[in-house]
Every structure is written in C-alpha cells, then in structure tokens.
Amino acid sequence: MSDSPSTHARTMEDRFIAGFNSSRFALIEPLLLRIARLKHARAYDDPHQEPLVTVCVPTYNRGPLLIERAVASVLSQTYSNIELMIIGDHCSDNTAELLAEIKDPRLRFYNLPSRSRNYRQTVENHWFVGGATPANKAMELARGQWIARVDDDDTWSPDHIEKLLRFAQQGQYEFVSGLYEEERFGERKVVDGVRALDPYYTRRPVAGVDDSPKIGGVSTWLYRSYLRFMRYNVNCWRKEWNRVWDVDLSLRIHGAGVRMGFLDEVVAYVLPRPGETSVGLEAYKLTESEKLEMYKFEK
C-alpha cells in the first residue's frame, strides 16, 4: 500500500469538501454497489471463463520507463486476453511516438488534451492525487469485464493476471490484491497487505481482533469492472488523513461492502526509478527539486 500521509494545515474549504465527499461516498456507493450486482453479477458466475481484462496505466512523461517496465510486463503476461489502456496526463515527451512503435493490437493510448490540477501544487500533493484524473479516464474507456491497475514504473510477475483472476473467480471475489516486492536503499522486502481497518490508515482503534480483509498495493489490484463507478477521489488531498488516492479508494471499496480477497503471493515489483534510491513518497521527497521541475510547480 502507498505511503501513509501526514496531517497538514487545512482550510475551511478543505474541511467542507472533504467532509461532504466522505458523507456522499458513504451514502451512495453501497447503494450503487447493490444496483451494479443486480445488473452484472451473473456475468461472473462461470469460474472457468476467459474474460477480457483491461489494464489501466496512468502516465506522465516517462516514455522509456513506461515501455521498459509496465508495458513490457503487461504484454508478456501468460494470460493473453487483455487490453492495455494507457492514459497520458497531457504528456509532452515522446510517449506517444514510442507507444506507436509497438505493434500489438491490445495496446490503446489516449493523451488527455490538458492537465487538471485542482490541488495546491506541491510535490507532496502531487504524490497524493496527481494520477487520479488519468486513472479515472482509463477506467471510463476500459472495455474489459475485469480491471487491473499498474503504475507506469512498476512491473508484474509473468503470471500476475492469471493468478489473480483465477483466485478471484474461485473465491467469487469482486476485488483482489496481493503481495508485492519493493526496494528501498538497495534492500528488497516483500510488502504485506494492510488490514482495511488498521488504525494506521483509519485513525480509529479496532476493538478485539481485526478480521477485516487485507489490501495490497495498487499495482496488485484486480476487480470487476462494474465497480468502476467508484472513481478515484480528486479531492483526497484535502483530507486530514488517508490523503493518498489509492488508499482513499480502497477503503471506500471496503466500506461499500465489496467482497475482497487477498492472494498471499508476490505478483508485482516496485523498484526505484533510474537515478533514485527509494520508492513512494520517500523518493519524491528525496528528489524534490527534480520533481518540482518535472511537474512544473511554482517554487
């Protein structure tokens, strides 16, 4: 799971918008889930079907790394009935040209005509919410019965989709995730999932044993496409806690009552980008000056 955010100074506008969204999600999303199940759940009854899986990848000006990591590992999966939906956040580098050279009909690329930044422009806020808009667009354009997510600088095990899909089908889960391996300062470790009700993420103590499902990092997610009505919250940076876009969404998915499963196997790898020594928010903070230039924030 992504790095946990810290508390921060919030305006009255932040408090109002965050509170309104929290109440809105809590009221509406469980109802929409019940409606979606009535309309679509029967299509998932056969545990042996080979459904189309859409892999959603938001990206911004990392063309070579995108090709080397995410694209290469997705297109070489043992499960082949996939579409790779890449959304550029108004990329201005050679991402489009590099992707055009890949002659695989399963790959689709759409570059947003502009960049939407409805957040106070800091490196930290970009980490919290920067990819939400292109990721939402990817889900909108997805044609698959299942949706998978991978960040543009992450990679998968060769059987990532096959293992997660079979696990989900056999358990009748609507959302599954798993272990991933990360590297920080030259040391690799396997990262376990976080319990949905872990006080580390919820700031609420759990009485007794926490038997809530474990949730793995975003690059291990696979879920039924009828769940895409739950979009990434572009205002999650305004919250006091759990300001990271994937943490916000995963906790809402759990709160809505989605059937969740966790595969206790490594299915993804989160490694430092070239020239960096760590990953996640830690890497952003270690390379803040470069990030300020890359994302053209005001200093």
mmCIF file of C-alpha atoms in Angstrom:
data_model
loop_
_atom_site.group_PDB
_atom_site.id
_atom_site.type_symbol
_atom_site.label_atom_id
_atom_site.label_comp_id
_atom_site.label_asym_id
_atom_site.label_seq_id
_atom_site.Cartn_x
_atom_site.Cartn_y
_atom_site.Cartn_z
ATOM 1 C CA MET A 1 0.000 0.000 0.000
ATOM 2 C CA SER A 2 1.165 3.549 -0.616
ATOM 3 C CA ASP A 3 2.951 5.650 1.998
ATOM 4 C CA SER A 4 0.676 6.956 4.727
ATOM 5 C CA PRO A 5 0.200 10.728 4.615
ATOM 6 C CA SER A 6 0.771 13.076 7.500
ATOM 7 C CA THR A 7 -1.563 15.626 8.966
ATOM 8 C CA HIS A 8 -1.428 19.095 7.419
ATOM 9 C CA ALA A 9 -2.852 22.573 7.751
ATOM 10 C CA ARG A 10 -6.327 22.576 6.227
ATOM 11 C CA THR A 11 -8.541 25.426 5.127
ATOM 12 C CA MET A 12 -12.249 25.638 5.792
ATOM 13 C CA GLU A 13 -12.781 24.837 2.117
ATOM 14 C CA ASP A 14 -10.706 21.659 2.529
ATOM 15 C CA ARG A 15 -12.734 20.595 5.535
ATOM 16 C CA PHE A 16 -16.074 21.245 3.854
ATOM 17 C CA ILE A 17 -15.247 19.481 0.574
ATOM 18 C CA ALA A 18 -13.591 16.512 2.278
ATOM 19 C CA GLY A 19 -16.486 16.132 4.725
ATOM 20 C CA PHE A 20 -19.105 16.427 2.002
ATOM 21 C CA ASN A 21 -17.384 13.833 -0.182
ATOM 22 C CA SER A 22 -16.941 11.436 2.719
ATOM 23 C CA SER A 23 -20.647 11.588 3.542
ATOM 24 C CA ARG A 24 -21.626 11.343 -0.123
ATOM 25 C CA PHE A 25 -19.491 8.271 -0.745
ATOM 26 C CA ALA A 26 -20.721 6.560 2.428
ATOM 27 C CA LEU A 27 -24.369 7.054 1.448
ATOM 28 C CA ILE A 28 -24.297 6.485 -2.306
ATOM 29 C CA GLU A 29 -21.624 3.879 -3.038
ATOM 30 C CA PRO A 30 -23.185 0.963 -1.070
ATOM 31 C CA LEU A 31 -26.459 1.599 -2.913
ATOM 32 C CA LEU A 32 -24.744 1.755 -6.303
ATOM 33 C CA LEU A 33 -22.933 -1.493 -5.495
ATOM 34 C CA ARG A 34 -26.210 -3.304 -4.887
ATOM 35 C CA ILE A 35 -27.604 -1.982 -8.172
ATOM 36 C CA ALA A 36 -24.443 -2.981 -10.064
ATOM 37 C CA ARG A 37 -24.616 -6.505 -8.673
ATOM 38 C CA LEU A 38 -28.236 -6.889 -9.758
ATOM 39 C CA LYS A 39 -27.336 -5.804 -13.283
ATOM 40 C CA HIS A 40 -23.977 -7.515 -13.816
ATOM 41 C CA ALA A 41 -23.109 -10.186 -11.227
ATOM 42 C CA ARG A 42 -24.491 -13.112 -13.254
ATOM 43 C CA ALA A 43 -21.895 -12.476 -15.954
ATOM 44 C CA TYR A 44 -19.242 -13.649 -13.477
ATOM 45 C CA ASP A 45 -20.838 -16.957 -12.455
ATOM 46 C CA ASP A 46 -18.623 -19.188 -14.624
ATOM 47 C CA PRO A 47 -15.263 -19.667 -12.831
ATOM 48 C CA HIS A 48 -13.671 -21.064 -15.989
ATOM 49 C CA GLN A 49 -14.361 -18.223 -18.410
ATOM 50 C CA GLU A 50 -11.533 -16.293 -20.068
ATOM 51 C CA PRO A 51 -12.806 -12.706 -19.802
ATOM 52 C CA LEU A 52 -11.192 -9.615 -21.252
ATOM 53 C CA VAL A 53 -9.064 -7.847 -18.639
ATOM 54 C CA THR A 54 -8.348 -4.135 -19.083
ATOM 55 C CA VAL A 55 -5.064 -2.986 -17.600
ATOM 56 C CA CYS A 56 -5.216 0.720 -16.723
ATOM 57 C CA VAL A 57 -1.980 2.733 -16.643
ATOM 58 C CA PRO A 58 -1.847 6.490 -15.989
ATOM 59 C CA THR A 59 1.409 8.112 -17.076
ATOM 60 C CA TYR A 60 3.172 11.422 -17.500
ATOM 61 C CA ASN A 61 6.401 11.978 -19.463
ATOM 62 C CA ARG A 62 8.091 8.695 -18.627
ATOM 63 C CA GLY A 63 8.014 7.189 -22.084
ATOM 64 C CA PRO A 64 11.115 4.971 -21.987
ATOM 65 C CA LEU A 65 10.497 3.787 -18.420
ATOM 66 C CA LEU A 66 6.825 3.116 -19.176
ATOM 67 C CA ILE A 67 7.841 0.920 -22.126
ATOM 68 C CA GLU A 68 10.612 -0.853 -20.218
ATOM 69 C CA ARG A 69 8.577 -1.673 -17.141
ATOM 70 C CA ALA A 70 4.770 -1.574 -17.239
ATOM 71 C CA VAL A 71 4.220 -2.148 -20.958
ATOM 72 C CA ALA A 72 6.770 -4.952 -21.263
ATOM 73 C CA SER A 73 5.468 -6.858 -18.248
ATOM 74 C CA VAL A 74 1.792 -6.470 -19.210
ATOM 75 C CA LEU A 75 2.170 -7.543 -22.837
ATOM 76 C CA SER A 76 4.208 -10.613 -21.838
ATOM 77 C CA GLN A 77 1.617 -11.981 -19.413
ATOM 78 C CA THR A 78 0.743 -15.687 -19.520
ATOM 79 C CA TYR A 79 -2.910 -14.604 -19.723
ATOM 80 C CA SER A 80 -3.337 -13.041 -23.149
ATOM 81 C CA ASN A 81 -6.966 -11.848 -23.318
ATOM 82 C CA ILE A 82 -6.132 -8.313 -22.245
ATOM 83 C CA GLU A 83 -6.248 -4.728 -23.397
ATOM 84 C CA LEU A 84 -3.639 -2.280 -22.182
ATOM 85 C CA MET A 85 -5.275 1.124 -21.686
ATOM 86 C CA ILE A 86 -2.624 3.814 -21.206
ATOM 87 C CA ILE A 87 -3.748 7.353 -20.415
ATOM 88 C CA GLY A 88 -1.282 10.201 -20.723
ATOM 89 C CA ASP A 89 -1.762 13.123 -18.360
ATOM 90 C CA HIS A 90 -1.184 15.514 -21.279
ATOM 91 C CA CYS A 91 2.246 14.005 -21.997
ATOM 92 C CA SER A 92 4.611 16.352 -23.811
ATOM 93 C CA ASP A 93 7.538 13.955 -24.301
ATOM 94 C CA ASN A 94 7.883 11.103 -26.825
ATOM 95 C CA THR A 95 5.473 8.741 -25.068
ATOM 96 C CA ALA A 96 3.019 8.688 -27.993
ATOM 97 C CA GLU A 97 5.749 8.017 -30.558
ATOM 98 C CA LEU A 98 7.286 5.204 -28.514
ATOM 99 C CA LEU A 99 3.929 3.521 -27.979
ATOM 100 C CA ALA A 100 3.102 3.824 -31.692
ATOM 101 C CA GLU A 101 6.132 1.669 -32.461
ATOM 102 C CA ILE A 102 4.624 -1.253 -30.525
ATOM 103 C CA LYS A 103 2.570 -3.258 -32.998
ATOM 104 C CA ASP A 104 0.290 -5.017 -30.565
ATOM 105 C CA PRO A 105 -3.456 -4.514 -31.125
ATOM 106 C CA ARG A 106 -4.106 -4.946 -27.423
ATOM 107 C CA LEU A 107 -2.457 -1.595 -26.634
ATOM 108 C CA ARG A 108 -4.507 1.613 -26.632
ATOM 109 C CA PHE A 109 -3.227 5.088 -25.820
ATOM 110 C CA TYR A 110 -5.146 8.255 -25.129
ATOM 111 C CA ASN A 111 -3.412 11.506 -24.210
ATOM 112 C CA LEU A 112 -5.531 13.951 -22.220
ATOM 113 C CA PRO A 113 -5.807 17.305 -24.045
ATOM 114 C CA SER A 114 -4.879 19.217 -20.874
ATOM 115 C CA ARG A 115 -3.679 18.651 -17.328
ATOM 116 C CA SER A 116 -6.166 19.038 -14.498
ATOM 117 C CA ARG A 117 -4.615 20.215 -11.242
ATOM 118 C CA ASN A 118 -7.300 21.003 -8.716
ATOM 119 C CA TYR A 119 -4.826 20.750 -5.850
ATOM 120 C CA ARG A 120 -2.358 23.105 -4.232
ATOM 121 C CA GLN A 121 0.745 22.473 -6.236
ATOM 122 C CA THR A 122 3.305 20.824 -4.034
ATOM 123 C CA VAL A 123 5.324 17.667 -4.623
ATOM 124 C CA GLU A 124 3.526 16.032 -1.692
ATOM 125 C CA ASN A 125 0.064 16.836 -3.073
ATOM 126 C CA HIS A 126 1.066 15.544 -6.491
ATOM 127 C CA TRP A 127 2.014 12.258 -4.875
ATOM 128 C CA PHE A 128 -1.330 12.152 -3.063
ATOM 129 C CA VAL A 129 -3.555 12.767 -6.086
ATOM 130 C CA GLY A 130 -1.585 13.532 -9.280
ATOM 131 C CA GLY A 131 -2.541 10.392 -11.206
ATOM 132 C CA ALA A 132 -6.215 10.312 -10.254
ATOM 133 C CA THR A 133 -7.584 12.119 -13.313
ATOM 134 C CA PRO A 134 -5.867 9.955 -15.981
ATOM 135 C CA ALA A 135 -6.631 6.802 -13.962
ATOM 136 C CA ASN A 136 -10.323 7.732 -13.902
ATOM 137 C CA LYS A 137 -10.237 8.271 -17.667
ATOM 138 C CA ALA A 138 -8.659 4.851 -18.132
ATOM 139 C CA MET A 139 -11.486 3.210 -16.190
ATOM 140 C CA GLU A 140 -14.026 5.148 -18.244
ATOM 141 C CA LEU A 141 -12.560 3.816 -21.508
ATOM 142 C CA ALA A 142 -11.993 0.255 -20.261
ATOM 143 C CA ARG A 143 -13.834 -2.437 -22.227
ATOM 144 C CA GLY A 144 -12.899 -5.445 -20.111
ATOM 145 C CA GLN A 145 -15.002 -7.459 -17.707
ATOM 146 C CA TRP A 146 -12.195 -7.051 -15.194
ATOM 147 C CA ILE A 147 -9.921 -4.078 -14.494
ATOM 148 C CA ALA A 148 -6.305 -4.295 -13.349
ATOM 149 C CA ARG A 149 -4.031 -1.442 -12.318
ATOM 150 C CA VAL A 150 -0.312 -0.958 -12.625
ATOM 151 C CA ASP A 151 1.765 2.190 -12.238
ATOM 152 C CA ASP A 152 3.909 3.130 -15.218
ATOM 153 C CA ASP A 153 7.170 2.455 -13.344
ATOM 154 C CA ASP A 154 6.127 -0.858 -11.754
ATOM 155 C CA THR A 155 6.347 -4.398 -13.108
ATOM 156 C CA TRP A 156 4.396 -7.615 -12.686
ATOM 157 C CA SER A 157 5.232 -11.262 -12.317
ATOM 158 C CA PRO A 158 4.647 -13.064 -15.671
ATOM 159 C CA ASP A 159 1.531 -14.814 -14.314
ATOM 160 C CA HIS A 160 0.168 -11.800 -12.425
ATOM 161 C CA ILE A 161 -3.212 -11.622 -14.197
ATOM 162 C CA GLU A 162 -3.659 -15.372 -14.458
ATOM 163 C CA LYS A 163 -3.092 -15.948 -10.734
ATOM 164 C CA LEU A 164 -5.211 -13.043 -9.507
ATOM 165 C CA LEU A 165 -8.047 -13.771 -11.941
ATOM 166 C CA ARG A 166 -8.281 -17.470 -11.044
ATOM 167 C CA PHE A 167 -8.112 -16.592 -7.354
ATOM 168 C CA ALA A 168 -10.944 -14.081 -7.770
ATOM 169 C CA GLN A 169 -13.084 -16.451 -9.841
ATOM 170 C CA GLN A 170 -12.682 -19.397 -7.499
ATOM 171 C CA GLY A 171 -13.457 -17.313 -4.423
ATOM 172 C CA GLN A 172 -16.227 -15.276 -6.038
ATOM 173 C CA TYR A 173 -14.386 -12.122 -5.017
ATOM 174 C CA GLU A 174 -15.177 -8.775 -6.593
ATOM 175 C CA PHE A 175 -11.805 -7.224 -5.717
ATOM 176 C CA VAL A 176 -8.485 -8.970 -5.125
ATOM 177 C CA SER A 177 -4.925 -7.869 -4.453
ATOM 178 C CA GLY A 178 -1.684 -9.457 -3.274
ATOM 179 C CA LEU A 179 1.869 -9.118 -2.053
ATOM 180 C CA TYR A 180 4.491 -7.044 -3.818
ATOM 181 C CA GLU A 181 8.231 -6.673 -3.513
ATOM 182 C CA GLU A 182 9.801 -3.252 -3.097
ATOM 183 C CA GLU A 183 13.338 -1.883 -2.959
ATOM 184 C CA ARG A 184 14.487 0.965 -0.722
ATOM 185 C CA PHE A 185 18.133 2.000 -0.475
ATOM 186 C CA GLY A 186 19.345 -1.235 -2.026
ATOM 187 C CA GLU A 187 17.326 -3.532 0.227
ATOM 188 C CA ARG A 188 14.394 -5.546 -1.041
ATOM 189 C CA LYS A 189 11.487 -6.772 1.044
ATOM 190 C CA VAL A 190 8.072 -8.301 0.493
ATOM 191 C CA VAL A 191 5.278 -5.908 1.448
ATOM 192 C CA ASP A 192 2.207 -7.455 3.014
ATOM 193 C CA GLY A 193 -1.290 -6.089 2.649
ATOM 194 C CA VAL A 194 -2.758 -3.685 5.187
ATOM 195 C CA ARG A 195 -5.945 -4.518 7.040
ATOM 196 C CA ALA A 196 -8.811 -2.325 5.881
ATOM 197 C CA LEU A 197 -9.496 -1.243 9.462
ATOM 198 C CA ASP A 198 -5.868 -0.848 10.515
ATOM 199 C CA PRO A 199 -5.610 2.245 12.754
ATOM 200 C CA TYR A 200 -2.532 3.203 10.713
ATOM 201 C CA TYR A 201 -4.941 4.107 7.911
ATOM 202 C CA THR A 202 -8.228 4.795 9.646
ATOM 203 C CA ARG A 203 -7.087 6.581 12.832
ATOM 204 C CA ARG A 204 -9.796 4.589 14.577
ATOM 205 C CA PRO A 205 -8.904 1.918 17.180
ATOM 206 C CA VAL A 206 -10.231 -1.571 16.462
ATOM 207 C CA ALA A 207 -11.744 -3.433 19.391
ATOM 208 C CA GLY A 208 -10.565 -7.032 19.600
ATOM 209 C CA VAL A 209 -9.119 -8.887 16.612
ATOM 210 C CA ASP A 210 -9.121 -7.047 13.301
ATOM 211 C CA ASP A 211 -10.546 -9.556 10.823
ATOM 212 C CA SER A 212 -11.074 -7.013 8.031
ATOM 213 C CA PRO A 213 -9.607 -8.052 4.661
ATOM 214 C CA LYS A 214 -6.036 -7.232 3.712
ATOM 215 C CA ILE A 215 -5.482 -4.852 0.800
ATOM 216 C CA GLY A 216 -2.293 -4.857 -1.273
ATOM 217 C CA GLY A 217 -0.618 -2.065 -3.210
ATOM 218 C CA VAL A 218 -2.400 -0.555 -6.200
ATOM 219 C CA SER A 219 -0.241 -2.397 -8.744
ATOM 220 C CA THR A 220 -1.652 -5.677 -7.399
ATOM 221 C CA TRP A 221 -5.332 -4.741 -7.803
ATOM 222 C CA LEU A 222 -7.792 -6.678 -9.950
ATOM 223 C CA TYR A 223 -11.523 -6.034 -9.725
ATOM 224 C CA ARG A 224 -14.811 -6.490 -11.557
ATOM 225 C CA SER A 225 -15.457 -3.688 -13.996
ATOM 226 C CA TYR A 226 -18.881 -2.886 -12.557
ATOM 227 C CA LEU A 227 -17.029 -1.383 -9.594
ATOM 228 C CA ARG A 228 -15.680 1.451 -11.699
ATOM 229 C CA PHE A 229 -18.491 3.728 -10.564
ATOM 230 C CA MET A 230 -16.176 4.154 -7.561
ATOM 231 C CA ARG A 231 -13.724 6.608 -9.093
ATOM 232 C CA TYR A 232 -10.556 7.995 -7.618
ATOM 233 C CA ASN A 233 -11.289 10.983 -5.418
ATOM 234 C CA VAL A 234 -9.554 14.014 -6.982
ATOM 235 C CA ASN A 235 -10.052 15.895 -3.728
ATOM 236 C CA CYS A 236 -8.484 13.316 -1.420
ATOM 237 C CA TRP A 237 -5.523 15.661 -0.841
ATOM 238 C CA ARG A 238 -7.891 17.896 1.143
ATOM 239 C CA LYS A 239 -8.470 15.240 3.811
ATOM 240 C CA GLU A 240 -6.833 15.258 7.205
ATOM 241 C CA TRP A 241 -5.832 11.614 6.882
ATOM 242 C CA ASN A 242 -5.569 8.939 4.176
ATOM 243 C CA ARG A 243 -4.825 11.531 1.547
ATOM 244 C CA VAL A 244 -3.325 9.095 -0.981
ATOM 245 C CA TRP A 245 -5.659 8.423 -3.900
ATOM 246 C CA ASP A 246 -5.350 4.623 -3.935
ATOM 247 C CA VAL A 247 -5.692 4.316 -0.149
ATOM 248 C CA ASP A 248 -8.800 6.516 -0.257
ATOM 249 C CA LEU A 249 -10.389 4.374 -2.969
ATOM 250 C CA SER A 250 -9.522 1.006 -1.424
ATOM 251 C CA LEU A 251 -11.039 1.973 1.921
ATOM 252 C CA ARG A 252 -14.197 3.177 0.179
ATOM 253 C CA ILE A 253 -14.377 -0.122 -1.710
ATOM 254 C CA HIS A 254 -14.230 -1.967 1.576
ATOM 255 C CA GLY A 255 -16.713 0.386 3.212
ATOM 256 C CA ALA A 256 -19.230 -0.140 0.415
ATOM 257 C CA GLY A 257 -19.281 -3.876 1.142
ATOM 258 C CA VAL A 258 -17.312 -5.222 -1.838
ATOM 259 C CA ARG A 259 -16.247 -8.869 -1.474
ATOM 260 C CA MET A 260 -12.461 -8.660 -1.159
ATOM 261 C CA GLY A 261 -9.768 -11.325 -1.277
ATOM 262 C CA PHE A 262 -6.021 -11.271 -0.720
ATOM 263 C CA LEU A 263 -3.568 -13.549 -2.533
ATOM 264 C CA ASP A 264 -0.589 -14.355 -0.326
ATOM 265 C CA GLU A 265 1.872 -14.387 -3.238
ATOM 266 C CA VAL A 266 4.184 -11.783 -4.766
ATOM 267 C CA VAL A 267 2.625 -10.550 -8.010
ATOM 268 C CA ALA A 268 4.279 -7.141 -8.531
ATOM 269 C CA TYR A 269 7.567 -5.297 -8.099
ATOM 270 C CA VAL A 270 8.034 -1.672 -7.038
ATOM 271 C CA LEU A 271 11.600 -0.577 -7.738
ATOM 272 C CA PRO A 272 13.365 2.798 -7.682
ATOM 273 C CA ARG A 273 13.342 4.804 -10.892
ATOM 274 C CA PRO A 274 16.681 5.454 -12.619
ATOM 275 C CA GLY A 275 18.741 7.884 -10.565
ATOM 276 C CA GLU A 276 16.665 7.327 -7.412
ATOM 277 C CA THR A 277 17.323 5.165 -4.372
ATOM 278 C CA SER A 278 13.865 4.604 -2.907
ATOM 279 C CA VAL A 279 10.195 4.473 -3.878
ATOM 280 C CA GLY A 280 6.898 6.098 -2.999
ATOM 281 C CA LEU A 281 6.582 9.430 -1.229
ATOM 282 C CA GLU A 282 10.039 8.920 0.217
ATOM 283 C CA ALA A 283 11.528 9.027 -3.293
ATOM 284 C CA TYR A 284 9.529 12.149 -4.111
ATOM 285 C CA LYS A 285 10.890 13.936 -1.062
ATOM 286 C CA LEU A 286 14.471 12.820 -1.754
ATOM 287 C CA THR A 287 14.266 14.237 -5.287
ATOM 288 C CA GLU A 288 12.006 17.212 -4.620
ATOM 289 C CA SER A 289 13.918 19.694 -6.804
ATOM 290 C CA GLU A 290 13.740 17.346 -9.803
ATOM 291 C CA LYS A 291 10.041 16.752 -9.217
ATOM 292 C CA LEU A 292 9.392 20.491 -8.991
ATOM 293 C CA GLU A 293 10.938 20.861 -12.440
ATOM 294 C CA MET A 294 9.297 17.765 -13.944
ATOM 295 C CA TYR A 295 5.780 18.722 -12.862
ATOM 296 C CA LYS A 296 6.384 22.458 -13.381
ATOM 297 C CA PHE A 297 5.263 23.504 -9.928
ATOM 298 C CA GLU A 298 5.819 27.013 -8.699
ATOM 299 C CA LYS A 299 8.753 27.056 -6.285
#
